[in-house]
CSV table of C-alpha atoms in Angstrom, one decimal:
chain,number,residue,atom,x,y,z
Y,24,MET,CA,95.9,65.7,120.7
Y,25,GLU,CA,93.5,67.3,118.1
Y,26,ALA,CA,96.5,68.9,116.3
Y,27,TRP,CA,97.9,65.4,115.5
Y,28,VAL,CA,94.7,64.0,114.0
Y,29,PRO,CA,95.5,64.9,110.4
Y,30,LEU,CA,98.9,63.2,110.7
Y,31,PHE,CA,97.4,60.0,112.0
Y,32,ASP,CA,94.8,60.2,109.2
Y,33,ILE,CA,97.7,60.2,106.7
Y,34,PHE,CA,99.2,57.1,108.4
Y,35,LYS,CA,95.9,55.3,108.3
Y,36,ASN,CA,94.6,56.1,104.8
Y,37,SER,CA,97.4,57.4,102.6
Y,38,PRO,CA,99.0,55.2,99.9
Y,39,THR,CA,102.3,57.0,100.5
Y,40,PRO,CA,102.2,57.7,104.2
Y,41,GLU,CA,106.0,58.4,104.7
Y,42,ILE,CA,106.1,61.1,102.0
Y,43,GLU,CA,102.9,62.8,103.0
Y,44,ALA,CA,103.7,62.7,106.7
Y,45,SER,CA,107.1,64.2,106.0
Y,46,LEU,CA,105.5,67.1,104.0
Y,47,TRP,CA,102.8,67.6,106.7
Y,48,LEU,CA,105.4,67.8,109.5
Y,49,GLN,CA,107.7,70.1,107.5
Y,50,GLN,CA,104.8,72.5,106.9
Y,51,CYS,CA,103.9,72.4,110.6
Y,52,PHE,CA,107.6,73.0,111.6
Y,53,ASN,CA,107.7,76.0,109.4
Y,54,ALA,CA,104.4,77.3,110.7
Y,55,THR,CA,105.6,76.8,114.3
Y,56,THR,CA,108.8,78.7,113.6
Y,57,LEU,CA,106.9,81.7,112.2
Y,58,SER,CA,104.0,81.7,114.6
Y,59,SER,CA,103.9,83.3,118.0
Y,60,SER,CA,101.0,81.2,119.2
Y,61,THR,CA,101.0,80.0,122.8
Y,62,THR,CA,99.6,76.6,121.9
Y,63,THR,CA,101.8,73.6,122.1
Y,64,PRO,CA,104.0,73.6,119.0
Y,65,ILE,CA,104.2,70.7,116.6
Y,66,THR,CA,107.8,69.7,116.7
Y,67,ALA,CA,109.8,66.5,116.4
Y,68,SER,CA,110.2,66.1,120.1
Y,69,SER,CA,106.5,66.7,120.8
Y,70,PHE,CA,105.6,64.0,118.3
Y,71,LEU,CA,107.9,61.5,120.0
Y,72,SER,CA,106.5,62.6,123.4
Y,73,LEU,CA,103.0,61.8,122.1
Y,74,LEU,CA,104.0,58.4,120.8
Y,75,THR,CA,105.7,57.4,124.1
Y,76,LYS,CA,103.1,58.9,126.4
Y,77,PRO,CA,102.1,56.3,129.0
Y,78,CYS,CA,98.5,55.1,129.0
Y,79,ASN,CA,96.6,52.7,131.1
Y,80,LEU,CA,95.1,49.7,129.4
Y,81,PHE,CA,92.6,47.7,131.4
Y,82,VAL,CA,92.7,44.0,130.7
Y,83,ASP,CA,90.7,41.1,132.1
Y,84,ASP,CA,93.0,39.0,134.3
Y,85,SER,CA,91.3,36.2,136.2
Y,86,SER,CA,94.4,35.7,138.4
Y,87,PHE,CA,93.5,38.9,140.3
Y,88,SER,CA,90.6,39.5,142.5
Y,89,SER,CA,89.4,42.5,140.5
Y,90,PRO,CA,88.1,41.7,137.0
Y,91,LEU,CA,90.1,44.5,135.3
Y,92,THR,CA,93.8,45.0,135.8
Y,93,PRO,CA,95.5,48.2,134.5
Y,94,LYS,CA,98.5,47.7,132.2
Y,95,ARG,CA,100.9,50.5,131.5
Y,96,ILE,CA,101.6,50.9,127.8
Y,97,MET,CA,102.8,53.6,125.4
Y,98,PHE,CA,100.3,55.6,123.3
Y,99,ILE,CA,101.6,54.1,120.0
Y,100,GLU,CA,100.7,50.7,121.3
Y,101,THR,CA,97.0,51.7,121.3
Y,102,LEU,CA,97.1,52.3,117.6
Y,103,PRO,CA,96.1,49.6,115.0
Y,104,GLY,CA,99.1,47.4,113.9
Y,105,MET,CA,99.1,48.8,110.4
Y,106,VAL,CA,99.3,52.4,111.7
Y,107,GLN,CA,102.1,51.4,114.1
Y,108,SER,CA,104.2,49.9,111.4
Y,109,ARG,CA,103.7,53.0,109.1
Y,110,VAL,CA,104.6,55.3,112.0
Y,111,LEU,CA,107.8,53.3,112.7
Y,112,SER,CA,108.7,53.2,109.0
Y,113,PHE,CA,108.3,57.0,108.8
Y,114,LEU,CA,110.5,57.4,111.9
Y,115,ALA,CA,113.2,55.2,110.3
Y,116,LEU,CA,113.0,57.1,107.0
Y,117,GLU,CA,113.2,60.5,108.7
Y,118,ASN,CA,115.4,59.5,111.6
Y,119,GLU,CA,117.6,62.5,111.2
Y,120,ARG,CA,114.8,64.8,112.3
Y,121,PHE,CA,114.5,63.1,115.7
Y,122,ASN,CA,116.5,62.4,118.8
Y,123,GLY,CA,118.4,59.1,118.1
Y,124,LYS,CA,118.3,58.1,121.8
Y,125,GLU,CA,114.6,58.5,122.0
Y,126,LEU,CA,114.0,56.6,118.8
Y,127,SER,CA,116.2,53.8,120.1
Y,128,LYS,CA,114.3,53.8,123.4
Y,129,LEU,CA,111.0,53.6,121.5
Y,130,ALA,CA,112.1,50.7,119.3
Y,131,ARG,CA,113.5,48.8,122.2
Y,132,SER,CA,110.4,49.3,124.3
Y,133,LEU,CA,108.2,47.9,121.5
Y,134,LEU,CA,110.5,44.9,120.9
Y,135,SER,CA,110.5,44.1,124.6
Y,136,GLU,CA,106.8,43.4,124.2
Y,137,SER,CA,107.4,41.2,121.3
Y,138,GLN,CA,105.2,38.3,122.5
Y,139,GLY,CA,102.0,39.9,121.3
Y,140,LEU,CA,103.5,42.2,118.7
Y,141,ASP,CA,102.2,42.3,115.1
Y,142,PHE,CA,104.8,40.9,112.6
Y,143,TRP,CA,105.1,44.1,110.6
Y,144,VAL,CA,105.3,46.2,113.7
Y,145,LYS,CA,108.1,44.1,115.0
Y,146,LYS,CA,109.9,44.3,111.7
Y,147,ALA,CA,109.5,48.1,111.5
Y,148,ALA,CA,110.8,48.4,115.0
Y,149,ARG,CA,113.8,46.4,114.2
Y,150,ASP,CA,114.5,48.4,111.1
Y,151,LEU,CA,114.2,51.6,113.2
Y,152,LEU,CA,116.6,50.3,115.7
Y,153,ASP,CA,119.1,49.4,113.0
Y,154,ARG,CA,118.9,52.8,111.5
Y,155,VAL,CA,119.5,54.7,114.7
Y,156,SER,CA,122.3,52.4,115.8
Y,157,GLU,CA,124.5,53.3,112.8
Y,158,PRO,CA,127.8,54.9,114.0
Y,159,ASN,CA,127.4,58.1,112.0
Y,160,HIS,CA,123.8,58.7,113.0
Y,161,VAL,CA,124.6,60.9,116.0
Y,162,ASN,CA,126.8,63.2,114.1
Y,163,LYS,CA,124.4,63.5,111.2
Y,164,TRP,CA,121.5,64.1,113.5
Y,165,ILE,CA,123.3,66.9,115.5
Y,166,SER,CA,124.4,68.7,112.3
Y,167,GLY,CA,121.0,68.6,110.7
Y,168,PHE,CA,118.7,68.8,113.7
Y,169,SER,CA,118.1,72.6,113.9
Y,170,LEU,CA,117.8,73.0,110.1
Y,171,GLU,CA,115.1,70.3,109.7
Y,172,SER,CA,112.9,70.8,112.8
Y,173,GLY,CA,113.5,74.3,113.9
Y,174,GLU,CA,114.3,73.1,117.4
Y,175,GLU,CA,117.3,74.1,119.4
Y,176,VAL,CA,119.6,71.3,120.6
Y,177,VAL,CA,119.4,71.0,124.3
Y,178,GLY,CA,122.7,72.4,125.7
Y,179,GLN,CA,123.0,70.1,128.7
Y,180,GLU,CA,122.9,67.0,126.5
Y,181,PHE,CA,125.0,68.0,123.5
Y,182,GLU,CA,126.9,71.2,124.1
Y,183,SER,CA,128.0,71.1,127.8
Y,184,LEU,CA,131.3,69.5,128.7
Y,185,PRO,CA,131.8,67.3,131.8
Y,186,ASP,CA,133.2,69.2,134.7
Y,187,TRP,CA,136.6,67.5,134.5
Y,188,LEU,CA,137.0,68.7,130.9
Y,189,LYS,CA,135.9,72.3,131.3
Y,190,ASP,CA,139.3,73.5,132.6
Y,191,ILE,CA,141.2,71.7,129.9
Y,192,ALA,CA,138.9,73.1,127.3
Y,193,ALA,CA,140.0,76.6,128.2
Y,194,GLY,CA,143.5,75.8,126.9
Y,195,ASN,CA,144.7,77.0,123.5
Y,196,ASP,CA,146.3,73.8,122.2
Y,197,PRO,CA,144.0,70.8,122.2
Y,198,LEU,CA,145.2,67.6,120.8
Y,199,LEU,CA,142.0,67.0,118.8
Y,200,TYR,CA,139.5,69.8,118.0
Y,201,TRP,CA,136.6,67.7,119.2
Y,202,LEU,CA,138.4,66.3,122.3
Y,203,PRO,CA,139.9,69.1,124.5
Y,204,LEU,CA,142.9,67.1,125.8
Y,205,SER,CA,146.4,68.5,125.4
Y,206,ALA,CA,149.3,66.4,124.2
Y,207,ALA,CA,150.8,66.4,127.7
Y,208,ASP,CA,147.7,64.8,129.2
Y,209,CYS,CA,148.2,61.8,126.8
Y,210,GLY,CA,151.8,61.1,127.7
Y,211,PRO,CA,154.9,61.4,125.5
Y,212,ARG,CA,154.3,58.1,123.6
Y,213,PHE,CA,150.9,59.1,122.4
Y,214,TYR,CA,151.9,62.3,120.6
Y,215,ASP,CA,155.4,62.6,119.1
Y,216,ASP,CA,156.4,64.9,116.3
Y,217,SER,CA,158.9,62.4,115.0
Y,218,LEU,CA,156.0,60.2,114.0
Y,219,GLU,CA,155.1,62.6,111.2
Y,220,ASN,CA,158.1,61.2,109.2
Y,221,ASP,CA,157.9,57.6,110.4
Y,222,GLU,CA,157.0,55.7,107.2
Y,223,SER,CA,157.1,52.4,109.1
Y,224,LEU,CA,154.0,53.5,111.1
Y,225,PHE,CA,152.0,54.1,107.9
Y,226,SER,CA,153.1,50.9,106.3
Y,227,GLN,CA,152.1,49.0,109.4
Y,228,VAL,CA,148.7,50.7,109.3
Y,229,GLU,CA,148.3,49.9,105.6
Y,230,GLU,CA,149.2,46.3,106.2
Y,231,ASN,CA,146.8,45.9,109.0
Y,232,GLY,CA,144.0,47.5,106.9
Y,233,GLU,CA,144.6,45.0,104.1
Y,234,ASN,CA,144.2,42.1,106.6
Y,235,GLY,CA,141.1,43.6,108.2
Y,236,LEU,CA,137.5,42.5,107.7
Y,237,LYS,CA,135.4,44.2,105.1
Y,238,GLU,CA,132.0,45.5,106.1
Y,239,VAL,CA,128.5,45.6,104.6
Y,240,GLY,CA,127.0,48.6,106.3
Y,241,ASN,CA,127.6,47.9,110.0
Y,242,GLU,CA,127.8,44.1,109.5
Y,243,ILE,CA,130.9,42.0,108.9
Y,244,GLU,CA,130.9,40.9,105.2
Y,245,MET,CA,130.3,37.2,105.1
Y,246,ASP,CA,131.6,36.4,101.6
Y,247,ARG,CA,135.3,36.2,102.5
Y,248,VAL,CA,137.1,32.9,102.8
Y,249,LEU,CA,140.2,32.6,105.0
Y,250,ASN,CA,143.3,31.5,103.2
Y,251,VAL,CA,144.2,29.3,106.2
Y,252,PRO,CA,143.7,25.7,105.2
Y,253,LEU,CA,141.4,23.6,107.3
Y,254,GLU,CA,142.8,20.9,109.5
Y,255,PRO,CA,142.7,17.4,108.1
Y,256,GLU,CA,140.3,16.3,110.8
Y,257,ILE,CA,137.8,19.0,109.8
Y,258,GLN,CA,138.2,18.2,106.1
Y,259,ASN,CA,137.4,14.5,106.8
Y,260,MET,CA,134.3,15.5,108.9
Y,261,ALA,CA,133.1,17.8,106.1
Y,262,ALA,CA,133.7,15.1,103.4
Y,263,SER,CA,131.6,12.7,105.5
Y,264,LEU,CA,128.8,15.2,105.9
Y,265,ARG,CA,128.9,15.8,102.1
Y,266,ASP,CA,128.4,12.1,101.4
Y,267,ARG,CA,125.5,12.1,103.8
Y,268,VAL,CA,123.9,15.2,102.2
Y,269,ILE,CA,123.9,13.5,98.8
Y,270,ASN,CA,122.4,10.3,100.1
Y,271,LEU,CA,119.8,11.7,102.4
Y,272,GLU,CA,116.7,9.5,102.5
Y,273,SER,CA,114.6,10.7,105.4
Y,274,SER,CA,113.6,13.9,107.2
Y,275,PHE,CA,114.8,12.4,110.5
Y,276,LYS,CA,118.3,12.0,109.1
Y,277,ALA,CA,118.1,15.5,107.7
Y,278,VAL,CA,117.4,16.9,111.2
Y,279,ALA,CA,120.4,15.1,112.7
Y,280,LEU,CA,122.6,16.2,109.8
Y,281,ALA,CA,121.6,19.8,110.2
Y,282,ASN,CA,122.6,19.7,113.9
Y,283,GLU,CA,126.0,18.3,112.9
Y,284,ILE,CA,126.6,20.9,110.2
Y,285,ARG,CA,125.7,23.8,112.6
Y,286,GLU,CA,128.0,22.4,115.3
Y,287,LEU,CA,130.9,22.0,112.8
Y,288,CYS,CA,130.4,25.6,111.4
Y,289,LEU,CA,129.7,27.5,114.6
Y,290,ASP,CA,130.8,25.6,117.7
Y,291,LYS,CA,134.3,24.6,116.5
Y,292,GLY,CA,135.2,28.1,115.4
Y,293,MET,CA,135.7,27.3,111.7
Y,294,ASP,CA,135.1,29.7,108.9
Y,295,PRO,CA,131.5,28.6,107.7
Y,296,SER,CA,132.3,29.5,104.1
Y,297,GLN,CA,135.1,27.0,103.8
Y,298,VAL,CA,133.2,24.3,105.6
Y,299,LEU,CA,130.0,24.7,103.6
Y,300,CYS,CA,132.0,24.7,100.3
Y,301,LEU,CA,133.3,21.3,101.3
Y,302,ILE,CA,129.9,19.9,102.5
Y,303,GLU,CA,128.0,21.2,99.5
Y,304,PRO,CA,124.5,21.2,101.2
Y,305,TRP,CA,122.9,22.6,98.0
Y,306,LYS,CA,123.1,19.1,96.5
Y,307,ALA,CA,120.5,17.7,98.8
Y,308,GLU,CA,117.1,16.9,97.4
Y,309,ASP,CA,114.5,19.6,97.8
Y,310,GLU,CA,112.6,17.8,100.6
Y,311,ALA,CA,115.8,17.3,102.6
Y,312,ALA,CA,117.0,20.8,101.9
Y,313,SER,CA,113.7,22.3,103.3
Y,314,VAL,CA,114.3,20.3,106.5
Y,315,LEU,CA,117.9,21.5,106.6
Y,316,ILE,CA,116.8,25.1,106.3
Y,317,SER,CA,114.3,24.9,109.1
Y,318,HIS,CA,116.8,23.2,111.5
Y,319,LEU,CA,119.9,25.2,110.8
Y,320,SER,CA,119.0,28.0,113.1
Y,321,SER,CA,120.8,29.0,116.3
Y,322,GLY,CA,119.2,30.6,119.2
Y,323,ASP,CA,121.7,33.3,119.6
Y,324,GLU,CA,122.6,33.7,116.0
Y,325,ASP,CA,123.5,37.0,114.4
Y,326,GLU,CA,120.9,38.7,112.3
Y,327,LEU,CA,123.0,38.6,109.2
Y,328,ALA,CA,126.0,36.3,109.5
Y,329,TRP,CA,124.8,32.7,110.0
Y,330,PRO,CA,121.4,33.1,108.4
Y,331,SER,CA,123.2,34.5,105.3
Y,332,GLN,CA,125.4,31.4,105.2
Y,333,VAL,CA,122.3,29.1,105.4
Y,334,LEU,CA,120.6,30.9,102.5
Y,335,CYS,CA,123.6,31.2,100.2
Y,336,SER,CA,124.7,27.6,100.7
Y,337,ILE,CA,121.3,25.8,100.5
Y,338,VAL,CA,118.7,27.9,98.8
Y,339,LEU,CA,120.6,30.3,96.5
Y,340,PRO,CA,122.4,27.7,94.4
Y,341,LYS,CA,119.2,25.9,93.7
Y,342,PHE,CA,117.3,29.0,92.7
Y,343,LEU,CA,120.2,30.4,90.6
Y,344,VAL,CA,119.9,27.4,88.2
Y,345,LEU,CA,116.1,27.2,88.1
Y,346,GLU,CA,114.6,26.5,84.7
Y,347,GLU,CA,111.3,25.2,86.0
Y,348,PRO,CA,109.0,26.5,88.8
Y,349,ALA,CA,110.6,25.9,92.2
Y,350,SER,CA,109.2,23.1,94.3
Y,351,ARG,CA,106.4,24.2,96.6
Y,352,LEU,CA,108.1,22.6,99.7
Y,353,LEU,CA,111.5,24.3,99.1
Y,354,LEU,CA,109.9,27.7,98.3
Y,355,THR,CA,107.6,27.6,101.4
Y,356,SER,CA,110.4,26.7,103.8
Y,357,SER,CA,112.7,29.4,102.2
Y,358,ILE,CA,109.9,32.0,102.6
Y,359,GLU,CA,109.4,31.1,106.2
Y,360,TYR,CA,113.1,31.4,106.9
Y,361,CYS,CA,113.3,34.8,105.1
Y,362,LYS,CA,110.5,36.2,107.2
Y,363,LEU,CA,112.6,35.6,110.2
Y,364,HIS,CA,115.8,37.0,108.7
Y,365,GLN,CA,114.9,39.8,106.3
Y,366,ARG,CA,118.4,41.3,106.1
Y,367,ALA,CA,120.0,38.0,105.2
Y,368,ALA,CA,117.3,37.4,102.6
Y,369,VAL,CA,118.2,40.7,100.9
Y,370,HIS,CA,122.0,40.2,100.9
Y,371,ALA,CA,122.2,36.5,100.5
Y,372,LEU,CA,119.2,35.7,98.2
Y,373,LEU,CA,117.5,38.7,96.5
Y,374,PHE,CA,120.6,40.6,95.3
Y,375,PRO,CA,122.4,37.6,93.9
Y,376,LEU,CA,119.2,36.3,92.2
Y,377,VAL,CA,118.4,39.6,90.6
Y,378,LEU,CA,122.0,40.0,89.5
Y,379,ARG,CA,122.2,36.6,87.9
Y,380,LYS,CA,124.8,36.6,85.2
Y,381,GLU,CA,122.4,35.3,82.5
Y,382,GLY,CA,119.6,37.5,83.7
Y,383,ILE,CA,116.5,36.2,85.5
Y,384,ASN,CA,114.0,33.9,83.9
Y,385,ASN,CA,110.3,33.4,84.7
Y,386,PRO,CA,110.8,30.8,87.5
Y,387,ILE,CA,113.3,33.0,89.2
Y,388,CYS,CA,111.1,36.0,88.7
Y,389,ASP,CA,108.2,34.1,90.5
Y,390,VAL,CA,110.5,33.2,93.4
Y,391,ILE,CA,111.8,36.8,93.9
Y,392,THR,CA,108.2,38.2,93.6
Y,393,ARG,CA,106.9,35.9,96.3
Y,394,ILE,CA,109.8,36.7,98.7
Y,395,LEU,CA,109.3,40.4,98.2
Y,396,ARG,CA,105.6,40.2,98.7
Y,397,GLU,CA,105.5,37.9,101.7
Y,398,CYS,CA,108.7,38.7,103.6
Y,399,LEU,CA,109.4,42.5,103.2
Y,400,HIS,CA,107.3,45.6,103.9
Y,401,PRO,CA,106.7,47.7,100.8
Y,402,ALA,CA,108.9,50.5,102.2
Y,403,HIS,CA,111.8,48.0,102.5
Y,404,VAL,CA,111.1,46.8,99.0
Y,405,SER,CA,111.4,50.4,97.8
Y,406,ALA,CA,114.8,50.7,99.7
Y,407,PHE,CA,115.9,47.4,98.0
Y,408,CYS,CA,115.0,48.8,94.6
Y,409,GLN,CA,116.9,52.1,95.4
Y,410,THR,CA,120.0,50.2,96.3
Y,411,LEU,CA,119.7,47.9,93.3
Y,412,LEU,CA,119.2,50.8,90.8
Y,413,CYS,CA,121.2,53.6,92.3
Y,414,GLY,CA,123.7,52.0,94.7
Y,415,GLY,CA,127.3,51.3,93.8
Y,416,GLU,CA,129.0,47.9,94.0
Y,417,GLU,CA,129.9,48.4,97.7
Y,418,GLU,CA,126.3,49.3,98.7
Y,419,ARG,CA,124.7,46.3,97.0
Y,420,ARG,CA,127.4,43.8,97.9
Y,421,PHE,CA,125.8,40.4,98.1
Y,422,ILE,CA,126.8,37.4,100.1
Y,423,LEU,CA,127.5,34.0,98.4
Y,424,LEU,CA,130.0,31.2,98.5
Y,425,PRO,CA,133.1,31.7,96.3
Y,426,CYS,CA,132.3,28.5,94.3
Y,427,HIS,CA,129.1,30.2,93.0
Y,428,GLU,CA,130.6,33.7,92.2
Y,429,TYR,CA,130.7,32.8,88.5
Y,430,LEU,CA,126.9,32.6,88.4
Y,431,VAL,CA,126.4,36.3,89.5
Y,432,SER,CA,127.1,39.6,87.7
Y,433,LYS,CA,127.8,43.0,89.2
Y,434,GLU,CA,125.3,44.7,86.9
Y,435,LEU,CA,121.7,44.2,86.0
Y,436,VAL,CA,121.0,42.0,82.9
Y,437,TRP,CA,117.8,43.2,81.3
Y,438,THR,CA,115.4,40.5,80.2
Y,439,ASP,CA,111.7,40.2,79.7
Y,440,SER,CA,111.4,38.5,83.1
Y,441,LEU,CA,113.2,41.5,84.8
Y,442,PHE,CA,110.6,43.8,83.3
Y,443,ASN,CA,107.9,41.5,84.6
Y,444,LEU,CA,109.5,41.6,88.1
Y,445,LEU,CA,109.6,45.4,88.1
Y,446,HIS,CA,106.0,45.4,86.9
Y,447,ASN,CA,105.0,43.2,89.9
Y,448,ILE,CA,106.8,45.4,92.3
Y,449,LEU,CA,105.0,48.5,91.1
Y,450,ASN,CA,101.7,46.7,91.3
Y,451,HIS,CA,102.4,45.7,94.9
Y,452,ASN,CA,101.9,49.3,96.2
Y,453,VAL,CA,105.6,49.9,96.4
Y,454,HIS,CA,106.4,53.6,96.0
Y,455,LEU,CA,109.8,54.2,94.4
Y,456,THR,CA,112.0,57.1,95.3
Y,457,GLN,CA,112.8,59.9,92.8
Y,458,ASP,CA,116.3,58.7,92.2
Y,459,SER,CA,115.0,55.1,91.5
Y,460,VAL,CA,112.6,56.5,89.0
Y,461,ASP,CA,115.3,58.6,87.4
Y,462,ARG,CA,117.5,55.5,86.9
Y,463,LEU,CA,114.6,53.5,85.4
Y,464,VAL,CA,114.0,56.2,82.9
Y,465,TYR,CA,117.7,56.2,82.0
Y,466,HIS,CA,117.6,52.5,81.4
Y,467,VAL,CA,114.3,52.7,79.4
Y,468,ARG,CA,115.9,55.2,77.1
Y,469,ASN,CA,119.0,53.0,76.5
Y,470,ILE,CA,117.2,49.7,75.9
Y,471,ALA,CA,114.0,50.8,74.1
Y,472,GLU,CA,115.3,49.9,70.7
Y,473,ARG,CA,116.5,46.5,71.8
Y,474,PHE,CA,113.1,45.6,73.3
Y,475,SER,CA,111.0,47.6,70.8
Y,476,LYS,CA,108.7,44.6,70.1
Y,477,SER,CA,108.6,43.2,73.7
Y,478,LEU,CA,105.1,43.4,75.2
Y,479,LYS,CA,106.5,42.9,78.7
Y,480,PHE,CA,108.7,45.9,78.3
Y,481,GLY,CA,105.8,47.9,77.1
Y,482,ASN,CA,103.6,46.8,80.0
Y,483,PHE,CA,106.4,47.7,82.4
Y,484,VAL,CA,106.7,51.2,80.9
Y,485,LEU,CA,103.0,51.7,81.0
Y,486,CYS,CA,102.9,50.7,84.6
Y,487,LEU,CA,105.8,53.0,85.4
Y,488,VAL,CA,104.2,56.1,83.8
Y,489,THR,CA,100.9,55.2,85.6
Y,490,LYS,CA,102.2,54.5,89.1
Y,491,CYS,CA,105.0,57.1,89.2
Y,492,SER,CA,103.3,59.9,87.2
Y,493,SER,CA,104.1,62.6,89.8
Y,494,LEU,CA,107.8,61.8,89.6
Y,495,LEU,CA,108.1,61.8,85.8
Y,496,ASN,CA,107.2,65.4,84.8
Y,497,SER,CA,110.9,66.2,84.0
Y,498,HIS,CA,111.2,63.1,81.9
Y,499,LYS,CA,108.3,63.6,79.4
Y,500,ASN,CA,110.5,64.3,76.4
Y,501,VAL,CA,112.9,61.5,77.1
Y,502,LEU,CA,110.1,58.9,77.6
Y,503,THR,CA,108.3,60.0,74.5
Y,504,GLU,CA,111.4,59.5,72.4
Y,505,ALA,CA,112.0,56.1,73.9
Y,506,VAL,CA,108.4,54.9,73.5
Y,507,GLU,CA,108.3,56.1,69.9
Y,508,CYS,CA,111.0,53.5,69.2
Y,509,THR,CA,108.7,50.7,70.2
Y,510,ASN,CA,105.9,48.9,68.3
Y,511,THR,CA,103.6,47.0,70.6
Y,512,LEU,CA,99.9,46.8,71.5
Y,513,VAL,CA,100.4,49.3,74.3
Y,514,THR,CA,102.6,51.9,72.6
Y,515,LYS,CA,99.8,54.3,71.9
Y,516,SER,CA,98.4,53.9,75.4
Y,517,ILE,CA,101.9,54.8,76.8
Y,518,LEU,CA,102.2,57.9,74.6
Y,519,LEU,CA,98.8,59.1,75.6
Y,520,ARG,CA,99.6,58.6,79.3
Y,521,ILE,CA,102.9,60.5,78.9
Y,522,ALA,CA,101.2,63.3,77.2
Y,523,SER,CA,98.8,63.7,80.1
Y,524,LEU,CA,101.6,64.1,82.7
C-alpha cells in the first residue's frame, strides 16, 4: 500500500491530477520493466486490484442486536468523494491502459450503490462506463496494452480459442482471418464466388446505408426528421397542444400539458422532432416552460435521446435569441435538468449555443458559463473544449429541431463574449489539452489584427499564456507577433509573460 501513497497524493492535491498521475504511472511501469525486484510491481492490473480490494466498513445499525454491523465495500469507496471522482476521471482518460472488463465492473459496482453516492463520483462513474462500453474499445485496448503498461495479455482470456474452434483453426483456408471458420462451415449461400461481380448486392447495401440512422458516437442522432407525414389525428392533437402552450396560465395546467406532450411523443411511437415542431413548446412563457422542463422526464428514458429533445425544443430556442439576461426561474430549472442529463446538455444545448450563427453575446455567455460550472466536471469541460476546437463537424454534431437550424453555424464566430467565455473556462480550473491550446494559438494569430483594440481579447490572451504556460513553449514567436498587433492596457503584460515562457 505504501507504494501507492504518492499517486493518491497526486489525486488529492494536484491541480492537474489526470496528467500527473499518468506520468507517475508511466515512470513506475518503466521502472518495473527494468527492475528485477521481488516486491509487488506497480502495474495497471495491480492498481485496479487495489481499488476493488474488498474492505469491511462497520456501521451503526440499530436493527441488529450488535451496535456495529460490517458492510463489505471496495477500497475506492473509503476514499473522499473528490479523490474518487478524480480517480475515475483518470481511469476514463487512460482507459486503454487497463482491462476494459474490470473498468466496467468497477463503474457498475459504484453505480449500484448510487443511493449514497456523491454527485461527481456518480457522474465520473457513468463517464467511465460510457468510455469502456464503446465498440472499438476492446480492440484498441488489446493492441496497445502491452506497449503502454508492460504487462502481458493473459493467454486464457485473449489468445486461447474455444475447444470447438481449435481444430478448425488448424485449417489453411479460414473464411475470415479473425474467425477460423471455413466457407464450407457457413453453407453455400453464405460464401459464393459469384457475389464478387453481383452489382445488385452492392447497390442494395448502398441503398440500405442511405436509409439507415446516423450516429453521434454510440448514440442514435436525434436531429433527423422522418419524411413520413403524420396522421391527421396526430396533427390535430399537436395543434391543440400548441394552442394550449401559447395560452398557459397556471403551473397546474403546465404539469398536465407536459404529461400529454410526453405521451404523444413517446407512447404513441411518433417521431418526437416532428411532433415538437408542431407543438412549438418554446413559445410558452418562462414560468410555464420551467414547469414543462421539470415534468417532461420519463423514468426509463435514454440518456441522450428524449432529454435532448426536451432541451432543444424548450430551452435552446429561448436561449438562442437572448438579448437580455435569462430569467432566473428558467435558468435554474434548465441547470437542474442539465445536471441529470449532462450528455444531452452538451449536444442539445452547449454546442448549438456556442455555435450560434451571429456569435454569442453577454447574456448567452452567462448562461453557458453557469451550465459549464454547475453541471459538468472540469475534465468534461476540457473534453468539450477539445471537441469544439479540434473536432470535425461529425464529432461536434449538435442536436436541434430542423426549424431552428438557421440560427446555428458549423463554425465558431469570434466575438468579445466568446473571449469572455474562454476566459471564464480557464479561470474555472479547466486544464486544456495540448491540441486545444494549439488551436487557440492558431485562432489568436488569425484574429489579432481584427480585435487589436479589444480589452476582452487581451484579457483572454493574458489568461491563456498564464494558465497554459507549460503548453506554449513552442508558440512563443507566433504569440509575440500576434500580441504586437494589439494595442490595449494589457499588451505589455502579455509580452512580458510570453518572454518569460
